[in-house]
């Protein structure tokens, strides 16, 4: 062994060491990511319910899914979280970062204040917000509304307002992270770009549109992908803010992940849950690939 | 085109005064170089002319106008930055035309100006490229092009060649000088490189700690430095400084442990016993192999020899002190040889050791 090692070239020795160090993460990647993915694919083609042995039933789970109105509702809910949540959170965090970047006074403190929600336990935060949404005299939002002379709102108990009410804390919690990333992106743009523009007499709006945003492209790309994946996988807020964690009322807030969870661990329909998991996986893959393509720099 | 006039300009950042009241008049069409070590306030001065920094006190005029309260865009200036400040996501054409678009020129006029600048700078074939596809020198040319198309009254250069390698720097230096001769626009140019200052300037302004040390034509600064600082800063290798003391009698200086130099003529407010430095440039210090007289004639032991081709730098020890002399490139010397270092009286400078001011003009 020793002799074999000493006979290798420097390049080969480096490769040996690289593989030794890569072995552990590679093992975890295969055992915890790759294998379950393959196993899920297999389970999705069976009628497994934990008790009886797995019977191969072909694409039956996928056919059922295609004809299941709840699946389609849940599928659409998931995209609502993405299509509303992602743009709003990006615009908000950019605005905060853009103005915060120009503030010198207490900048660190303000940045920390935005970041704290990101560090807070999601479940605890969801429950506090659930509290905020309660009717008078408990919920602070309704108290404010009534004080201002408006009527009380049902929030989480309304089929039309519940999804938005859950999105609000979700956006709020992720804002700090996005602000910090945007700030880093803004800092990376050399000051002389702005000075050159000032000498040329370029207006603020043009500077933003023609210099800042194009140069922030990699930052924006990163945040769009990360935040899209985050919203597509939303679970904890919905689970903690709806009655019995069911994504109600009437499934109007139930996202795909929660549906999979309910199918698998309340109803024990493992095969069907696995089939929906595969759909989620393909959606995440597609969204990521499309966004990487669309925003790739030429 | 315009003259630039600074009167009593001061810049303070919080408690630190960076520029202490500078007065300077730059004539129309003149090429003035501000030079000095880092932190001497040269860049800050330039940025105040540009309007990127506010003045703490004083006044700046460009042409007949007082501009201290004007935005940079209203000062009729253009600036070239050290890191070029050209936008990586725009083509060369867009970069050059970017400032013009804000001026709302008609499109044909815009195209004509971009074309003209590109021709002068040799960028015609590169107009559709992006900065990442250009070399450092080409990028700097784009930055200059962007400044040119605006037809400014004054060009401001902030260490434009510092990011280039030595060969390219020499080449761009020449191009900038040619450009100035073609356009005839007033230029204020900041650098820490004395070679750049010497080669480019009509007039050099040597700065130190926020004050002007000396203003003058390159040869004047080289031949008649007003202080030890300027004497050391201009010229390479630096001027040799030999400590000494003013001796009795007219124009004589006793050098510490090496002997006496006489025939220096009248020294300004010099009283016998005053500590001084005798300065002599390596170029003026000749290596003589035989013993000979002269106002300055020192016996020296050769240490390190640096052949440069046409000439050779000889580092020699004189009375425990190392002096540098420039000798002919064909001289054959070896470490340990004993030689004489000789200089004419016209090439000797005498500085007050305390005030560092020149005593002999």
XYZ file of C-alpha atoms in Angstrom:
659
model
C 0.000 0.000 0.000
C 2.761 2.344 1.090
C 4.895 1.465 -1.860
C 1.926 1.843 -4.182
C 1.208 5.331 -2.785
C 4.808 6.473 -3.118
C 4.905 5.337 -6.704
C 2.055 7.703 -7.651
C 2.658 11.121 -9.271
C 1.863 14.306 -7.335
C -1.361 14.706 -9.300
C -2.442 11.153 -8.518
C -1.605 11.603 -4.830
C -3.737 14.724 -4.749
C -6.583 12.789 -6.360
C -6.279 10.045 -3.756
C -6.559 12.576 -0.957
C -9.406 14.393 -2.657
C -11.385 11.141 -2.822
C -10.600 10.306 0.793
C -11.964 13.673 1.927
C -14.926 13.450 -0.432
C -15.863 9.964 0.747
C -17.837 11.088 3.796
C -20.009 13.762 2.159
C -20.448 11.453 -0.810
C -21.643 8.655 1.453
C -24.179 10.976 3.096
C -25.306 12.332 -0.233
C -25.964 8.842 -1.525
C -27.496 7.481 1.695
C -29.631 10.502 2.564
C -30.431 12.086 -0.809
C -29.938 9.785 -3.735
C -31.147 6.506 -2.252
C -34.406 7.942 -0.794
C -35.114 9.612 -4.144
C -34.833 6.293 -5.882
C -36.773 4.519 -3.153
C -39.564 7.103 -3.328
C -39.798 6.564 -7.066
C -40.275 2.863 -6.388
C -42.795 3.384 -3.547
C -44.823 5.705 -5.777
C -45.505 2.700 -8.013
C -46.897 0.579 -5.126
C -49.921 0.564 -2.822
C -47.847 0.392 0.360
C -49.608 1.444 3.575
C -46.874 0.460 6.082
C -48.768 -2.724 7.107
C -49.090 -4.857 4.009
C -46.219 -5.670 1.699
C -45.654 -3.371 -1.250
C -47.687 -4.429 -4.277
C -46.555 -3.071 -7.612
C -49.511 -1.267 -9.169
C -47.842 0.586 -12.014
C -48.942 4.165 -12.659
C -52.194 3.793 -10.735
C -51.154 6.364 -8.105
C -50.361 8.894 -10.826
C -53.708 8.260 -12.540
C -55.556 8.742 -9.262
C -53.624 11.939 -8.645
C -54.573 13.253 -12.094
C -58.256 12.754 -11.262
C -58.056 13.971 -7.645
C -59.620 17.474 -7.255
C -57.891 17.951 -3.893
C -54.511 17.320 -5.472
C -55.175 19.998 -8.076
C -56.386 22.447 -5.459
C -53.283 21.813 -3.375
C -51.088 22.068 -6.464
C -52.589 25.457 -7.315
C -52.270 26.635 -3.683
C -48.554 25.850 -3.810
C -48.121 28.030 -6.881
C -50.110 30.814 -5.244
C -47.570 30.838 -2.411
C -44.797 31.021 -4.994
C -46.319 33.537 -7.394
C -47.453 35.959 -4.706
C -44.768 35.369 -2.085
C -41.608 35.362 -4.191
C -42.078 38.683 -6.062
C -43.383 40.527 -3.004
C -40.549 39.332 -0.789
C -37.947 40.180 -3.427
C -39.241 43.680 -4.084
C -39.625 44.393 -0.367
C -36.175 43.124 0.535
C -34.574 45.013 -2.352
C -36.250 48.266 -1.289
C -35.132 47.770 2.300
C -31.570 46.917 1.248
C -31.382 49.762 -1.298
C -32.316 52.410 1.241
C -30.479 50.770 4.122
C -27.312 50.830 1.999
C -27.539 54.621 1.851
C -28.033 54.961 5.591
C -24.912 55.035 7.732
C -26.601 55.777 11.055
C -27.411 52.605 13.065
C -27.158 50.522 9.906
C -25.890 47.448 11.742
C -28.699 47.622 14.289
C -31.407 47.999 11.670
C -29.943 45.125 9.676
C -29.943 42.968 12.807
C -33.595 43.849 13.470
C -34.523 42.629 10.003
C -32.491 39.479 10.475
C -33.878 38.391 13.861
C -37.127 36.865 12.468
C -34.994 34.654 10.238
C -33.366 33.189 13.350
C -36.634 32.620 15.214
C -38.190 29.153 15.440
C -40.777 28.928 12.689
C -43.344 27.142 14.851
C -43.152 29.709 17.655
C -43.427 32.563 15.191
C -46.383 30.948 13.429
C -48.239 30.566 16.717
C -47.619 34.177 17.698
C -48.932 35.326 14.344
C -51.906 32.976 14.691
C -52.603 34.834 17.898
C -52.319 38.217 16.157
C -55.074 37.129 13.761
C -57.604 36.243 16.507
C -60.839 38.233 16.918
C -61.185 41.022 19.489
C -60.123 41.107 22.319
C -57.167 38.785 21.668
C -55.909 39.534 18.171
C -53.899 42.703 17.785
C -54.730 43.190 14.090
C -58.468 43.181 14.731
C -57.988 45.437 17.756
C -56.231 47.959 15.534
C -58.873 47.646 12.819
C -61.684 48.217 15.302
C -59.839 51.137 16.896
C -59.503 52.726 13.479
C -63.211 52.254 12.881
C -63.066 49.300 10.459
C -64.958 46.054 10.874
C -63.236 42.930 12.137
C -61.731 40.564 9.568
C -61.864 36.762 9.757
C -58.258 36.326 8.499
C -57.306 32.684 9.076
C -60.951 31.604 9.238
C -61.787 32.936 5.772
C -61.311 30.932 2.581
C -60.236 34.086 0.745
C -57.983 35.676 3.373
C -56.296 32.672 4.987
C -53.619 32.096 2.348
C -52.532 35.738 2.414
C -52.549 35.729 6.205
C -50.136 32.811 6.234
C -47.953 34.333 3.522
C -47.425 37.528 5.521
C -45.323 35.946 8.312
C -43.603 33.719 5.762
C -42.430 36.757 3.787
C -41.576 38.655 6.954
C -39.461 35.787 8.289
C -37.419 35.463 5.120
C -36.929 39.183 4.581
C -33.839 39.547 6.782
C -31.909 36.913 4.895
C -32.755 38.453 1.530
C -31.910 41.959 2.770
C -28.479 40.793 3.906
C -27.790 39.105 0.576
C -28.964 42.176 -1.362
C -26.799 44.432 0.815
C -23.773 42.281 0.085
C -24.583 42.482 -3.625
C -24.947 46.259 -3.482
C -21.669 46.638 -1.589
C -19.867 44.625 -4.245
C -20.599 47.292 -6.877
C -17.558 49.610 -6.972
C -18.217 53.148 -5.777
C -16.488 54.609 -8.851
C -19.321 53.309 -11.078
C -21.629 55.682 -9.273
C -19.086 58.488 -9.245
C -18.533 58.152 -12.987
C -22.301 58.282 -13.447
C -22.543 61.376 -11.256
C -19.954 63.170 -13.367
C -21.913 62.204 -16.485
C -25.045 63.621 -14.847
C -26.982 60.352 -14.837
C -30.208 60.497 -12.821
C -30.991 58.280 -9.832
C -33.608 56.262 -11.663
C -31.345 55.629 -14.651
C -28.485 54.621 -12.353
C -30.793 52.114 -10.657
C -32.137 50.762 -13.944
C -28.958 50.792 -16.043
C -26.216 50.173 -13.507
C -27.383 48.811 -10.162
C -29.960 46.251 -11.276
C -27.921 44.770 -14.152
C -24.910 44.424 -11.878
C -27.096 42.793 -9.198
C -28.183 40.112 -11.660
C -26.271 37.244 -10.019
C -27.636 38.263 -6.604
C -31.187 38.464 -7.936
C -30.808 35.087 -9.641
C -29.649 33.474 -6.431
C -32.488 34.969 -4.392
C -35.174 34.117 -6.966
C -34.109 30.478 -6.960
C -33.695 30.190 -3.195
C -36.925 32.006 -2.382
C -38.906 30.102 -5.041
C -37.797 26.803 -3.590
C -38.653 28.113 -0.132
C -42.209 29.056 -1.105
C -42.777 25.847 -3.057
C -41.811 23.884 0.043
C -43.864 25.947 2.506
C -45.108 23.740 5.336
C -44.350 24.778 8.904
C -46.282 28.070 8.846
C -49.376 26.403 7.399
C -49.143 23.430 9.730
C -48.945 25.674 12.787
C -51.422 28.347 11.774
C -54.378 26.237 10.638
C -56.766 24.173 12.742
C -55.271 20.714 13.462
C -52.554 21.537 10.942
C -54.870 20.575 8.086
C -54.365 23.584 5.787
C -57.956 24.739 6.070
C -60.423 26.261 5.870
C -61.598 23.862 3.160
C -58.032 23.111 2.036
C -57.618 26.692 0.777
C -54.204 27.082 2.423
C -52.972 23.514 2.085
C -49.707 23.313 0.094
C -48.363 20.199 -1.586
C -45.868 19.384 1.156
C -48.569 19.461 3.820
C -50.815 17.299 1.633
C -48.004 14.750 1.279
C -47.443 14.818 5.030
C -51.128 14.246 5.731
C -51.385 11.404 3.213
C -48.287 9.679 4.504
C -48.420 10.133 8.250
C -52.129 10.554 9.004
C -53.660 8.335 6.326
C -50.629 6.022 5.855
C -51.133 6.027 2.085
C -47.408 5.799 1.402
C -47.626 4.955 -2.285
C -49.939 7.853 -3.088
C -47.875 10.268 -0.978
C -44.734 9.120 -2.772
C -46.373 9.809 -6.149
C -47.165 13.406 -5.086
C -43.628 13.774 -3.763
C -42.328 12.877 -7.206
C -44.535 15.578 -8.711
C -43.165 18.147 -6.241
C -39.624 17.046 -7.047
C -40.204 17.501 -10.770
C -41.807 20.913 -10.226
C -38.855 22.111 -8.123
C -36.426 20.809 -10.717
C -38.294 22.466 -13.577
C -38.639 25.823 -11.813
C -34.940 25.875 -10.935
C -33.779 24.922 -14.417
C -36.063 27.478 -16.068
C -34.907 30.254 -13.758
C -31.237 29.423 -14.167
C -31.688 29.483 -17.941
C -33.726 32.684 -17.970
C -31.381 34.680 -15.771
C -28.084 33.294 -16.980
C -25.676 36.018 -18.072
C -24.673 35.894 -21.700
C -11.285 74.603 -22.592
C -10.670 76.496 -19.431
C -8.266 77.440 -16.734
C -8.655 76.049 -13.238
C -7.962 78.055 -10.146
C -7.890 76.814 -6.563
C -7.712 79.311 -3.768
C -7.280 78.319 -0.154
C -9.050 74.999 -0.482
C -9.302 72.961 2.687
C -10.749 69.505 3.223
C -11.516 68.091 6.616
C -12.932 64.604 7.285
C -14.334 64.710 10.822
C -11.305 65.935 12.785
C -8.608 65.072 10.271
C -7.521 67.832 7.940
C -6.517 66.192 4.674
C -5.906 69.284 2.578
C -4.540 72.424 4.260
C -5.449 75.419 2.135
C -4.094 74.878 -1.348
C -3.591 77.694 -3.856
C -2.956 76.745 -7.437
C -3.584 78.346 -10.823
C -3.701 76.071 -13.833
C -3.574 77.758 -17.216
C -5.877 76.913 -20.087
C -4.512 73.906 -21.958
C -1.891 73.125 -19.359
C -1.035 69.582 -18.265
C -0.580 69.674 -14.494
C 0.369 66.618 -12.477
C -0.299 66.375 -8.751
C 2.212 63.979 -7.318
C 3.066 62.789 -3.838
C 3.102 59.743 -1.592
C -0.196 58.119 -0.636
C -2.191 60.149 1.842
C -0.758 63.480 0.697
C -4.178 64.785 -0.350
C -3.642 64.736 -4.106
C -6.634 62.525 -4.879
C -8.849 64.445 -2.496
C -7.849 67.673 -4.226
C -8.748 66.184 -7.603
C -12.069 64.906 -6.277
C -12.866 68.373 -4.979
C -12.227 69.801 -8.448
C -14.522 67.094 -9.838
C -17.195 67.865 -7.257
C -17.187 64.376 -5.771
C -16.097 65.847 -2.434
C -17.345 69.073 -0.857
C -14.896 71.789 0.116
C -14.504 72.561 3.793
C -13.195 76.012 2.869
C -11.832 77.852 -0.144
C -12.945 78.369 -3.700
C -12.581 76.590 -7.019
C -13.007 78.281 -10.381
C -13.164 76.559 -13.725
C -12.857 79.185 -16.438
C -14.661 82.235 -15.131
C -17.173 80.295 -13.052
C -17.020 79.551 -9.347
C -17.992 75.894 -9.190
C -17.745 74.856 -5.516
C -21.488 74.535 -5.154
C -22.148 72.939 -8.551
C -22.915 69.279 -9.153
C -20.131 67.378 -10.957
C -22.199 67.216 -14.143
C -22.474 71.009 -14.280
C -18.741 71.644 -13.987
C -17.892 70.725 -17.576
C -15.252 68.216 -16.540
C -14.624 64.555 -17.289
C -12.811 62.114 -15.075
C -10.861 58.913 -15.669
C -10.621 56.581 -12.694
C -7.904 54.203 -11.576
C -10.161 51.147 -11.914
C -11.577 52.556 -15.180
C -15.184 52.483 -13.915
C -16.434 51.088 -17.184
C -19.604 49.047 -16.924
C -19.073 45.301 -17.437
C -22.604 44.693 -18.730
C -22.420 47.254 -21.548
C -20.562 47.108 -24.835
C -17.673 49.478 -25.483
C -19.977 51.619 -27.633
C -22.609 51.871 -24.896
C -19.976 52.644 -22.304
C -18.551 55.499 -24.347
C -21.981 56.857 -25.217
C -23.487 56.422 -21.739
C -22.696 59.929 -20.546
C -23.834 61.412 -23.854
C -27.260 59.774 -23.657
C -27.878 61.820 -20.552
C -26.991 64.981 -22.445
C -29.859 64.133 -24.869
C -27.827 64.693 -28.012
C -29.372 63.827 -31.370
C -28.482 60.260 -32.357
C -26.324 61.126 -35.428
C -24.278 63.562 -33.348
C -23.849 60.912 -30.640
C -22.671 58.352 -33.203
C -20.293 60.855 -34.753
C -18.648 61.658 -31.437
C -18.310 58.007 -30.430
C -16.824 57.231 -33.847
C -14.371 60.121 -33.577
C -13.188 59.131 -30.099
C -12.913 55.479 -31.138
C -10.766 56.460 -34.114
C -8.406 58.579 -32.063
C -8.057 55.833 -29.440
C -7.903 52.909 -31.870
C -11.089 51.329 -30.537
C -13.092 51.161 -33.786
C -12.894 47.373 -34.080
C -13.728 46.866 -30.430
C -16.939 48.911 -30.214
C -19.262 45.914 -29.989
C -17.103 44.027 -27.465
C -17.707 43.854 -23.755
C -15.102 45.054 -21.234
C -14.364 41.477 -20.147
C -13.008 40.807 -23.645
C -10.570 43.721 -23.478
C -7.046 44.024 -22.121
C -6.238 46.455 -19.315
C -4.855 49.041 -21.720
C -7.922 48.801 -23.944
C -10.206 49.221 -20.948
C -8.339 52.324 -19.928
C -8.749 53.640 -23.462
C -12.499 53.069 -23.235
C -12.541 55.060 -20.010
C -10.638 57.859 -21.720
C -13.024 57.644 -24.677
C -15.996 58.074 -22.391
C -14.373 61.200 -20.992
C -13.452 62.527 -24.445
C -16.884 62.372 -26.071
C -18.221 64.833 -23.559
C -15.868 67.535 -24.875
C -15.015 68.678 -21.369
C -13.208 71.882 -20.507
C -10.947 69.955 -18.147
C -9.841 66.316 -17.985
C -9.248 64.870 -14.540
C -7.166 61.695 -14.275
C -7.002 59.812 -10.981
C -4.001 57.442 -11.113
C -5.195 56.082 -14.456
C -2.187 53.860 -15.116
C -1.683 52.285 -11.701
C -3.484 49.062 -12.601
C -1.391 48.422 -15.718
C 1.857 46.506 -15.978
C 5.089 48.443 -16.505
C 5.302 48.069 -20.270
C 1.694 48.995 -20.896
C 2.022 51.903 -18.504
C 4.868 53.392 -20.537
C 2.842 52.950 -23.718
C -0.350 54.501 -22.314
C 1.698 57.354 -20.857
C 2.850 58.214 -24.333
C -0.699 57.938 -25.675
C -2.061 60.255 -23.022
C 0.634 62.797 -23.835
C -0.162 62.567 -27.552
C -3.838 62.904 -26.797
C -3.186 66.065 -24.840
C -1.144 67.464 -27.697
C -3.971 66.658 -30.135
C -6.867 67.964 -28.065
C -5.112 70.725 -26.172
C -7.548 70.398 -23.266
C -6.532 71.339 -19.738
C -5.522 68.244 -17.767
C -5.182 67.688 -14.041
C -3.533 64.359 -13.449
C -2.915 62.604 -10.137
C -0.231 59.987 -9.656
C 2.166 58.700 -7.026
C 4.679 57.776 -9.702
C 7.327 60.445 -10.181
C 8.309 59.052 -13.583
C 4.752 59.584 -14.822
C 4.819 63.081 -13.381
C 8.144 63.950 -14.996
C 7.254 62.595 -18.418
C 3.721 63.948 -18.706
C 3.603 67.278 -16.964
C 3.986 70.817 -18.178
C 4.067 71.591 -14.486
C 4.380 69.297 -11.501
C 2.784 69.999 -8.135
C 4.532 68.004 -5.413
C 2.262 67.499 -2.412
C 2.969 66.279 1.079
C 0.652 65.973 4.070
C -2.054 68.095 2.463
C 0.242 70.955 1.478
C 2.003 71.946 -1.710
C 5.712 71.342 -1.334
C 6.830 72.792 -4.662
C 5.378 73.715 -8.051
C 7.432 73.834 -11.193
C 8.395 72.428 -14.558
C 9.790 68.871 -14.414
C 13.407 69.915 -15.071
C 13.147 72.727 -12.563
C 12.007 70.330 -9.850
C 14.758 67.952 -10.797
C 17.510 70.546 -10.997
C 16.398 72.925 -8.238
C 14.410 71.059 -5.597
C 13.210 73.450 -2.898
C 13.319 70.894 -0.114
C 14.782 67.552 0.845
C 11.372 65.982 0.330
C 11.133 67.074 -3.294
C 14.793 66.244 -3.849
C 14.244 62.679 -2.673
C 10.838 62.235 -4.290
C 11.778 63.346 -7.799
C 14.417 61.285 -9.570
C 15.322 57.645 -9.312
C 17.353 56.411 -7.568
C 16.852 59.017 -4.866
C 19.277 61.843 -4.249
C 22.172 60.956 -1.935
C 22.102 62.899 1.322
C 25.334 63.302 3.276
C 25.010 64.886 6.726
C 27.367 67.652 7.634
C 27.846 70.999 9.277
C 28.486 74.486 7.901
C 32.126 75.357 8.338
C 33.815 78.723 8.948
C 34.306 80.764 5.804
C 32.148 81.256 2.755
C 30.598 78.231 1.079
C 32.226 75.433 2.968
C 30.545 72.409 4.510
C 32.229 69.851 6.707
C 30.873 66.401 5.941
C 30.620 64.006 8.881
C 33.760 61.897 8.844
C 34.472 62.326 5.139
C 36.117 65.705 4.733
C 35.142 69.163 3.651
C 33.516 70.579 0.540
C 34.253 74.146 -0.380
C 33.442 76.618 -3.126
C 29.697 76.311 -2.611
C 29.263 80.077 -2.682
C 26.719 81.995 -0.645
C 24.397 79.852 1.486
C 21.114 81.388 2.592
C 20.962 82.413 6.270
C 23.700 79.963 7.054
C 25.729 80.396 10.172
C 28.736 78.292 10.975
C 27.874 75.225 13.014
C 24.430 74.707 11.519
C 23.563 71.083 10.700
C 22.913 70.516 6.998
C 22.621 67.781 4.404
C 24.656 67.870 1.249
C 22.603 66.394 -1.579
C 23.915 64.989 -4.823
C 22.011 63.011 -7.429
C 23.347 59.609 -8.483
C 23.385 60.922 -12.073
C 25.705 63.748 -11.026
C 28.016 61.573 -8.973
C 30.648 60.214 -11.312
C 32.911 57.254 -10.659
C 36.556 58.143 -11.203
C 39.187 55.464 -10.993
C 42.188 57.741 -10.468
C 42.661 60.178 -7.652
C 41.645 63.672 -8.621
C 40.584 66.960 -7.163
C 37.213 68.674 -7.362
C 34.771 70.340 -5.028
C 33.474 66.925 -4.027
C 35.805 64.002 -4.218
C 35.189 61.037 -1.943
C 37.048 57.810 -1.558
C 34.605 54.926 -1.711
C 34.553 51.151 -1.555
C 32.293 49.473 -4.120
C 29.507 47.324 -2.696
C 26.642 46.244 -4.926
C 26.712 46.819 -8.676
C 23.481 46.967 -10.701
C 24.096 46.921 -14.448
C 21.161 48.503 -16.322
C 22.668 48.217 -19.780
C 23.539 51.730 -20.911
C 24.605 52.624 -17.398
C 25.497 50.901 -14.182
C 24.379 51.804 -10.680
C 27.228 51.605 -8.225
C 26.432 51.381 -4.534
C 29.571 52.396 -2.691
C 30.438 52.893 0.950
C 31.821 56.262 2.022
C 32.633 56.785 5.677
C 30.159 54.117 6.792
C 27.392 55.502 4.572
C 26.110 54.045 1.310
C 25.975 56.358 -1.707
C 24.668 55.587 -5.174
C 26.435 56.712 -8.316
C 25.613 56.208 -11.946
C 28.556 55.048 -14.034
C 28.958 54.283 -17.691
C 27.654 50.855 -18.619
C 31.021 49.758 -19.943
C 32.844 50.353 -16.687
C 34.313 47.254 -15.129
C 34.175 47.288 -11.360
C 34.102 44.614 -8.754
C 32.902 44.442 -5.219
C 35.593 45.805 -2.891
C 37.274 48.068 -5.482
C 38.287 51.453 -4.166
C 37.124 54.320 -6.367
C 36.598 58.062 -6.139
C 33.145 59.598 -6.389
C 33.320 63.056 -7.930
C 30.740 65.783 -8.505
C 30.819 69.338 -9.857
C 29.940 72.232 -7.653
C 26.870 73.105 -9.754
C 25.309 69.758 -8.952
C 25.539 70.014 -5.188
C 22.488 70.876 -3.095
C 22.599 72.010 0.511
C 19.586 71.557 2.771
C 18.996 72.722 6.321
C 18.867 69.563 8.465
C 16.131 70.974 10.688
C 13.756 72.734 8.264
C 14.748 70.537 5.288
C 14.650 73.683 3.122
C 17.266 74.263 0.454
C 20.031 76.754 1.404
C 21.661 77.031 -1.980
C 19.894 77.836 -5.216
